[in-house]
Amino acid sequence: MTEQAGTAPQWQLVLILWGDKYGVDELNALIRQTVARASSAPRVVLISDRDRPGLLPQVVVRPFPEFFLRPEFCTGGCQAKLAMFEAGVVPDDLPAIYLDLDTLVLGDITALFSLAKTPQTIAIFQSALLPFGALGRALWRWTGGRRYARGNSSIVVYHPAHCSFIAARFRALFDEHGGFGIRPMIADERFISWVAQPVMRAIPRSMAVKFPTEFMTPWRWLNYLRGALPWNRRRWAGLIAVTFPGLNLKGQDLAVQPEGFEFVDRKGRRLIWSDRTLGPLRRRTIDYYSALIAQDNTGESQ
């Protein structure tokens, strides 16, 4: 299912990497898993700040625009990710799905394209109480952009031909203010939500979730209660993708932990690594990462 193998791509898988936080083996594993489960062939595009020896040969590597590699864009706010919207970086002939590199792909990711009711639609996770939709758009208009629905950009469904205004607007505002002049600029996902509010849509929790939001609470009893609810377990069994929170809690690190392992993040949310709290996801996570873990132990390259 690759363009190089002779199958015309129907969509684009977009990945972004700067620095050395993730290895090529992790990239290759994510690409293989995503492509293998997809119902149609993608073009795989990696936006990278350097060459990545050992990368799968079908991957199209696009250099980072220098503007988005400023040191202040490569920290917690991750404004560097806005490079995916820069005109000419990702080809604009096909729709795209961006995935964070700590994503566990469990099904056909192309199902997310059903969320794009128009070519202009951008779909990301909902991250605030105010929902994307008519109410969020109305409040955005009534307050002149001071209040708006916000999301998380671990997964982004978009069409590059219709989204270059996001990067262009960020560039213009950064130049105008000489920095992060308005609050939505403090993080890539806030800026996307703010500048594209009229076309934003939420990725439903029946399709994909963020691991900390879905499976971690400050209270052990609540984790166990949520894990016992049959409708949660049914929904978790059908998830297409789960995104982990990065270096502090990688999926492959979790996969080798014993039953009952607990982890508390900086927000006080508690993970209990148990079938009782995670339902089928624990076993699916272990199965997914077992091949990568075996490769790491043998030192062989994928």
GROMACS .gro file of C-alpha atoms in nm:
model
  302
    1MET     CA    1   0.000   0.000   0.000
    2THR     CA    2   0.261   0.252  -0.096
    3GLU     CA    3   0.298   0.498  -0.377
    4GLN     CA    4   0.637   0.351  -0.460
    5ALA     CA    5   0.493   0.002  -0.482
    6GLY     CA    6   0.281   0.116  -0.774
    7THR     CA    7  -0.048   0.186  -0.597
    8ALA     CA    8  -0.172   0.541  -0.649
    9PRO     CA    9  -0.211   0.712  -0.311
   10GLN     CA   10  -0.560   0.813  -0.205
   11TRP     CA   11  -0.464   1.020   0.100
   12GLN     CA   12  -0.163   1.139   0.296
   13LEU     CA   13  -0.021   1.031   0.629
   14VAL     CA   14   0.166   1.329   0.774
   15LEU     CA   15   0.427   1.295   1.050
   16ILE     CA   16   0.650   1.561   1.206
   17LEU     CA   17   0.983   1.516   1.382
   18TRP     CA   18   1.245   1.755   1.504
   19GLY     CA   19   1.537   1.667   1.730
   20ASP     CA   20   1.608   1.313   1.845
   21LYS     CA   21   1.319   1.237   2.080
   22TYR     CA   22   1.200   0.951   1.858
   23GLY     CA   23   1.408   0.699   1.668
   24VAL     CA   24   1.366   0.587   1.310
   25ASP     CA   25   1.252   0.243   1.427
   26GLU     CA   26   0.960   0.406   1.608
   27LEU     CA   27   0.872   0.604   1.296
   28ASN     CA   28   0.887   0.296   1.076
   29ALA     CA   29   0.674   0.094   1.318
   30LEU     CA   30   0.402   0.361   1.321
   31ILE     CA   31   0.406   0.388   0.942
   32ARG     CA   32   0.388   0.012   0.891
   33GLN     CA   33   0.102  -0.029   1.136
   34THR     CA   34  -0.097   0.259   0.990
   35VAL     CA   35  -0.050   0.152   0.628
   36ALA     CA   36  -0.123  -0.213   0.703
   37ARG     CA   37  -0.458  -0.127   0.861
   38ALA     CA   38  -0.565   0.138   0.611
   39SER     CA   39  -0.828   0.051   0.350
   40SER     CA   40  -0.651   0.261   0.084
   41ALA     CA   41  -0.294   0.353   0.004
   42PRO     CA   42  -0.139   0.670   0.150
   43ARG     CA   43   0.148   0.889   0.054
   44VAL     CA   44   0.360   0.911   0.369
   45VAL     CA   45   0.506   1.258   0.431
   46LEU     CA   46   0.758   1.329   0.707
   47ILE     CA   47   0.838   1.691   0.790
   48SER     CA   48   1.186   1.668   0.940
   49ASP     CA   49   1.469   1.896   1.050
   50ARG     CA   50   1.735   1.650   0.928
   51ASP     CA   51   1.799   1.336   0.728
   52ARG     CA   52   1.672   1.020   0.894
   53PRO     CA   53   1.894   0.725   0.789
   54GLY     CA   54   1.706   0.397   0.797
   55LEU     CA   55   1.367   0.551   0.723
   56LEU     CA   56   1.138   0.340   0.507
   57PRO     CA   57   1.218   0.420   0.143
   58GLN     CA   58   0.863   0.514   0.044
   59VAL     CA   59   0.851   0.807   0.287
   60VAL     CA   60   0.856   1.152   0.128
   61VAL     CA   61   1.075   1.372   0.348
   62ARG     CA   62   0.998   1.743   0.345
   63PRO     CA   63   1.237   1.987   0.514
   64PHE     CA   64   1.107   2.203   0.795
   65PRO     CA   65   1.051   2.568   0.700
   66GLU     CA   66   1.319   2.758   0.893
   67PHE     CA   67   1.060   2.994   1.041
   68PHE     CA   68   0.894   2.710   1.231
   69LEU     CA   69   1.219   2.573   1.373
   70ARG     CA   70   1.273   2.865   1.610
   71PRO     CA   71   1.371   2.732   1.955
   72GLU     CA   72   1.064   2.886   2.117
   73PHE     CA   73   0.841   2.689   1.877
   74CYS     CA   74   0.997   2.354   1.970
   75THR     CA   75   0.905   2.350   2.339
   76GLY     CA   76   0.576   2.287   2.518
   77GLY     CA   77   0.366   2.500   2.285
   78CYS     CA   78   0.474   2.294   1.981
   79GLN     CA   79   0.409   2.581   1.739
   80ALA     CA   80   0.655   2.403   1.508
   81LYS     CA   81   0.370   2.163   1.423
   82LEU     CA   82   0.200   2.446   1.234
   83ALA     CA   83   0.451   2.370   0.957
   84MET     CA   84   0.204   2.104   0.837
   85PHE     CA   85  -0.014   2.392   0.713
   86GLU     CA   86   0.264   2.586   0.540
   87ALA     CA   87   0.194   2.619   0.168
   88GLY     CA   88   0.415   2.386  -0.035
   89VAL     CA   89   0.530   2.165   0.253
   90VAL     CA   90   0.267   1.890   0.232
   91PRO     CA   91   0.143   1.832  -0.126
   92ASP     CA   92  -0.204   1.980  -0.167
   93ASP     CA   93  -0.350   1.722  -0.406
   94LEU     CA   94  -0.486   1.484  -0.142
   95PRO     CA   95  -0.651   1.505   0.201
   96ALA     CA   96  -0.429   1.432   0.498
   97ILE     CA   97  -0.423   1.289   0.847
   98TYR     CA   98  -0.151   1.407   1.083
   99LEU     CA   99  -0.053   1.173   1.369
  100ASP     CA  100   0.166   1.242   1.669
  101LEU     CA  101   0.449   0.990   1.679
  102ASP     CA  102   0.323   0.841   2.006
  103THR     CA  103   0.000   0.722   1.843
  104LEU     CA  104  -0.121   0.364   1.872
  105VAL     CA  105  -0.309   0.282   1.550
  106LEU     CA  106  -0.559   0.002   1.603
  107GLY     CA  107  -0.779   0.024   1.295
  108ASP     CA  108  -0.841   0.189   0.961
  109ILE     CA  109  -0.738   0.550   1.017
  110THR     CA  110  -0.900   0.658   0.690
  111ALA     CA  111  -1.238   0.630   0.865
  112LEU     CA  112  -1.154   0.973   1.012
  113PHE     CA  113  -1.208   1.129   0.670
  114SER     CA  114  -1.581   1.078   0.724
  115LEU     CA  115  -1.560   1.375   0.962
  116ALA     CA  116  -1.472   1.614   0.679
  117LYS     CA  117  -1.813   1.736   0.569
  118THR     CA  118  -1.643   1.989   0.340
  119PRO     CA  119  -1.285   2.012   0.205
  120GLN     CA  120  -1.231   2.300   0.447
  121THR     CA  121  -1.314   2.095   0.760
  122ILE     CA  122  -1.040   2.046   1.020
  123ALA     CA  123  -1.099   1.775   1.282
  124ILE     CA  124  -0.902   1.745   1.607
  125PHE     CA  125  -0.972   1.622   1.960
  126GLN     CA  126  -1.205   1.828   2.177
  127SER     CA  127  -1.015   1.951   2.484
  128ALA     CA  128  -1.245   2.204   2.653
  129LEU     CA  129  -1.603   2.203   2.781
  130LEU     CA  130  -1.723   2.438   2.508
  131PRO     CA  131  -1.779   2.213   2.205
  132PHE     CA  132  -1.683   2.269   1.845
  133GLY     CA  133  -1.995   2.346   1.645
  134ALA     CA  134  -2.266   2.611   1.632
  135LEU     CA  135  -2.229   2.723   1.995
  136GLY     CA  136  -1.851   2.751   1.978
  137ARG     CA  137  -1.867   2.941   1.651
  138ALA     CA  138  -2.130   3.179   1.786
  139LEU     CA  139  -1.930   3.258   2.100
  140TRP     CA  140  -1.617   3.306   1.888
  141ARG     CA  141  -1.804   3.561   1.676
  142TRP     CA  142  -1.981   3.737   1.966
  143THR     CA  143  -1.659   3.782   2.167
  144GLY     CA  144  -1.440   3.878   1.874
  145GLY     CA  145  -1.236   3.562   1.917
  146ARG     CA  146  -1.180   3.598   2.293
  147ARG     CA  147  -1.385   3.285   2.368
  148TYR     CA  148  -1.380   2.978   2.147
  149ALA     CA  149  -1.392   2.600   2.152
  150ARG     CA  150  -1.047   2.444   2.186
  151GLY     CA  151  -0.898   2.115   2.083
  152ASN     CA  152  -0.586   1.901   2.094
  153SER     CA  153  -0.374   1.840   1.784
  154SER     CA  154  -0.243   1.487   1.851
  155ILE     CA  155  -0.449   1.388   1.546
  156VAL     CA  156  -0.544   1.636   1.274
  157VAL     CA  157  -0.770   1.560   0.978
  158TYR     CA  158  -0.736   1.829   0.709
  159HIS     CA  159  -0.683   1.907   0.343
  160PRO     CA  160  -0.356   2.093   0.274
  161ALA     CA  161  -0.512   2.278  -0.020
  162HIS     CA  162  -0.749   2.462   0.213
  163CYS     CA  163  -0.548   2.522   0.531
  164SER     CA  164  -0.243   2.729   0.438
  165PHE     CA  165  -0.413   3.033   0.593
  166ILE     CA  166  -0.331   2.888   0.937
  167ALA     CA  167   0.046   2.904   0.895
  168ALA     CA  168   0.025   3.232   0.704
  169ARG     CA  169  -0.180   3.397   0.980
  170PHE     CA  170   0.055   3.273   1.250
  171ARG     CA  171   0.355   3.409   1.061
  172ALA     CA  172   0.186   3.745   1.014
  173LEU     CA  173   0.087   3.778   1.379
  174PHE     CA  174   0.429   3.670   1.503
  175ASP     CA  175   0.594   3.932   1.285
  176GLU     CA  176   0.340   4.197   1.383
  177HIS     CA  177   0.382   4.141   1.758
  178GLY     CA  178   0.746   4.036   1.759
  179GLY     CA  179   0.649   3.718   1.943
  180PHE     CA  180   0.343   3.552   2.094
  181GLY     CA  181   0.136   3.868   2.095
  182ILE     CA  182  -0.205   3.713   2.154
  183ARG     CA  183  -0.304   3.425   2.382
  184PRO     CA  184  -0.408   3.175   2.112
  185MET     CA  185  -0.047   3.178   1.991
  186ILE     CA  186   0.082   3.006   2.308
  187ALA     CA  187   0.021   2.659   2.160
  188ASP     CA  188  -0.031   2.515   1.814
  189GLU     CA  189  -0.363   2.353   1.904
  190ARG     CA  190  -0.501   2.673   2.055
  191PHE     CA  191  -0.402   2.866   1.746
  192ILE     CA  192  -0.559   2.611   1.510
  193SER     CA  193  -0.880   2.616   1.714
  194TRP     CA  194  -0.890   2.996   1.721
  195VAL     CA  195  -0.800   3.085   1.365
  196ALA     CA  196  -1.003   2.803   1.205
  197GLN     CA  197  -1.299   2.802   1.447
  198PRO     CA  198  -1.565   2.825   1.172
  199VAL     CA  199  -1.450   2.495   1.016
  200MET     CA  200  -1.343   2.300   1.325
  201ARG     CA  201  -1.494   1.966   1.418
  202ALA     CA  202  -1.428   1.725   1.705
  203ILE     CA  203  -1.296   1.373   1.659
  204PRO     CA  204  -1.554   1.162   1.844
  205ARG     CA  205  -1.440   0.946   2.136
  206SER     CA  206  -1.594   0.646   1.963
  207MET     CA  207  -1.317   0.671   1.700
  208ALA     CA  208  -1.002   0.789   1.880
  209VAL     CA  209  -0.895   0.917   2.221
  210LYS     CA  210  -0.604   1.067   2.408
  211PHE     CA  211  -0.481   0.814   2.660
  212PRO     CA  212  -0.452   1.049   2.963
  213THR     CA  213  -0.793   1.205   2.904
  214GLU     CA  214  -0.970   0.872   2.856
  215PHE     CA  215  -0.790   0.639   3.097
  216MET     CA  216  -0.639   0.851   3.375
  217THR     CA  217  -0.817   1.026   3.663
  218PRO     CA  218  -0.692   1.149   4.001
  219TRP     CA  219  -0.890   0.877   4.181
  220ARG     CA  220  -0.829   0.503   4.174
  221TRP     CA  221  -1.197   0.428   4.238
  222LEU     CA  222  -1.301   0.629   3.934
  223ASN     CA  223  -1.052   0.448   3.711
  224TYR     CA  224  -1.197   0.115   3.825
  225LEU     CA  225  -1.554   0.237   3.785
  226ARG     CA  226  -1.495   0.362   3.432
  227GLY     CA  227  -1.326   0.035   3.342
  228ALA     CA  228  -1.624  -0.164   3.468
  229LEU     CA  229  -1.884   0.018   3.258
  230PRO     CA  230  -1.981  -0.210   2.968
  231TRP     CA  231  -2.043   0.076   2.724
  232ASN     CA  232  -1.691   0.206   2.785
  233ARG     CA  233  -1.540  -0.136   2.723
  234ARG     CA  234  -1.739  -0.174   2.401
  235ARG     CA  235  -1.624   0.169   2.283
  236TRP     CA  236  -1.261   0.100   2.371
  237ALA     CA  237  -1.274  -0.225   2.177
  238GLY     CA  238  -1.365  -0.033   1.863
  239LEU     CA  239  -1.112   0.251   1.885
  240ILE     CA  240  -0.918   0.332   1.570
  241ALA     CA  241  -0.635   0.515   1.746
  242VAL     CA  242  -0.505   0.614   2.089
  243THR     CA  243  -0.245   0.885   2.143
  244PHE     CA  244  -0.003   0.864   2.434
  245PRO     CA  245   0.143   1.172   2.607
  246GLY     CA  246   0.494   1.139   2.466
  247LEU     CA  247   0.824   1.090   2.641
  248ASN     CA  248   0.682   1.076   2.993
  249LEU     CA  249   0.454   0.784   2.911
  250LYS     CA  250   0.538   0.604   2.587
  251GLY     CA  251   0.325   0.312   2.481
  252GLN     CA  252   0.626   0.081   2.444
  253ASP     CA  253   0.735   0.164   2.799
  254LEU     CA  254   0.391   0.080   2.932
  255ALA     CA  255   0.377  -0.246   2.739
  256VAL     CA  256   0.655  -0.401   2.951
  257GLN     CA  257   0.511  -0.297   3.287
  258PRO     CA  258   0.357  -0.557   3.517
  259GLU     CA  259  -0.014  -0.582   3.583
  260GLY     CA  260  -0.112  -0.319   3.841
  261PHE     CA  261   0.169  -0.075   3.761
  262GLU     CA  262   0.070   0.280   3.858
  263PHE     CA  263   0.185   0.614   3.720
  264VAL     CA  264   0.086   0.966   3.823
  265ASP     CA  265   0.140   1.254   3.580
  266ARG     CA  266   0.218   1.618   3.660
  267LYS     CA  267  -0.154   1.698   3.664
  268GLY     CA  268  -0.218   1.439   3.933
  269ARG     CA  269  -0.394   1.197   3.700
  270ARG     CA  270  -0.336   0.832   3.785
  271LEU     CA  271  -0.287   0.541   3.547
  272ILE     CA  272  -0.349   0.188   3.669
  273TRP     CA  273  -0.203  -0.053   3.413
  274SER     CA  274  -0.469  -0.318   3.451
  275ASP     CA  275  -0.726  -0.503   3.244
  276ARG     CA  276  -0.985  -0.392   3.498
  277THR     CA  277  -0.923  -0.023   3.424
  278LEU     CA  278  -0.824  -0.039   3.057
  279GLY     CA  279  -1.042  -0.319   2.925
  280PRO     CA  280  -0.912  -0.461   2.596
  281LEU     CA  281  -0.669  -0.174   2.540
  282ARG     CA  282  -0.398  -0.314   2.767
  283ARG     CA  283  -0.362  -0.635   2.568
  284ARG     CA  284  -0.387  -0.451   2.236
  285THR     CA  285  -0.110  -0.215   2.347
  286ILE     CA  286   0.115  -0.504   2.450
  287ASP     CA  287   0.055  -0.684   2.121
  288TYR     CA  288   0.120  -0.368   1.918
  289TYR     CA  289   0.455  -0.290   2.075
  290SER     CA  290   0.584  -0.645   2.121
  291ALA     CA  291   0.752  -0.652   1.779
  292LEU     CA  292   0.923  -0.317   1.835
  293ILE     CA  293   1.037  -0.419   2.182
  294ALA     CA  294   1.180  -0.746   2.044
  295GLN     CA  295   1.366  -0.555   1.775
  296ASP     CA  296   1.511  -0.316   2.035
  297ASN     CA  297   1.633  -0.613   2.239
  298THR     CA  298   1.806  -0.779   1.945
  299GLY     CA  299   1.945  -0.457   1.800
  300GLU     CA  300   1.807  -0.539   1.457
  301SER     CA  301   1.673  -0.265   1.233
  302GLN     CA  302   1.326  -0.265   1.085
   0.00000   0.00000   0.00000
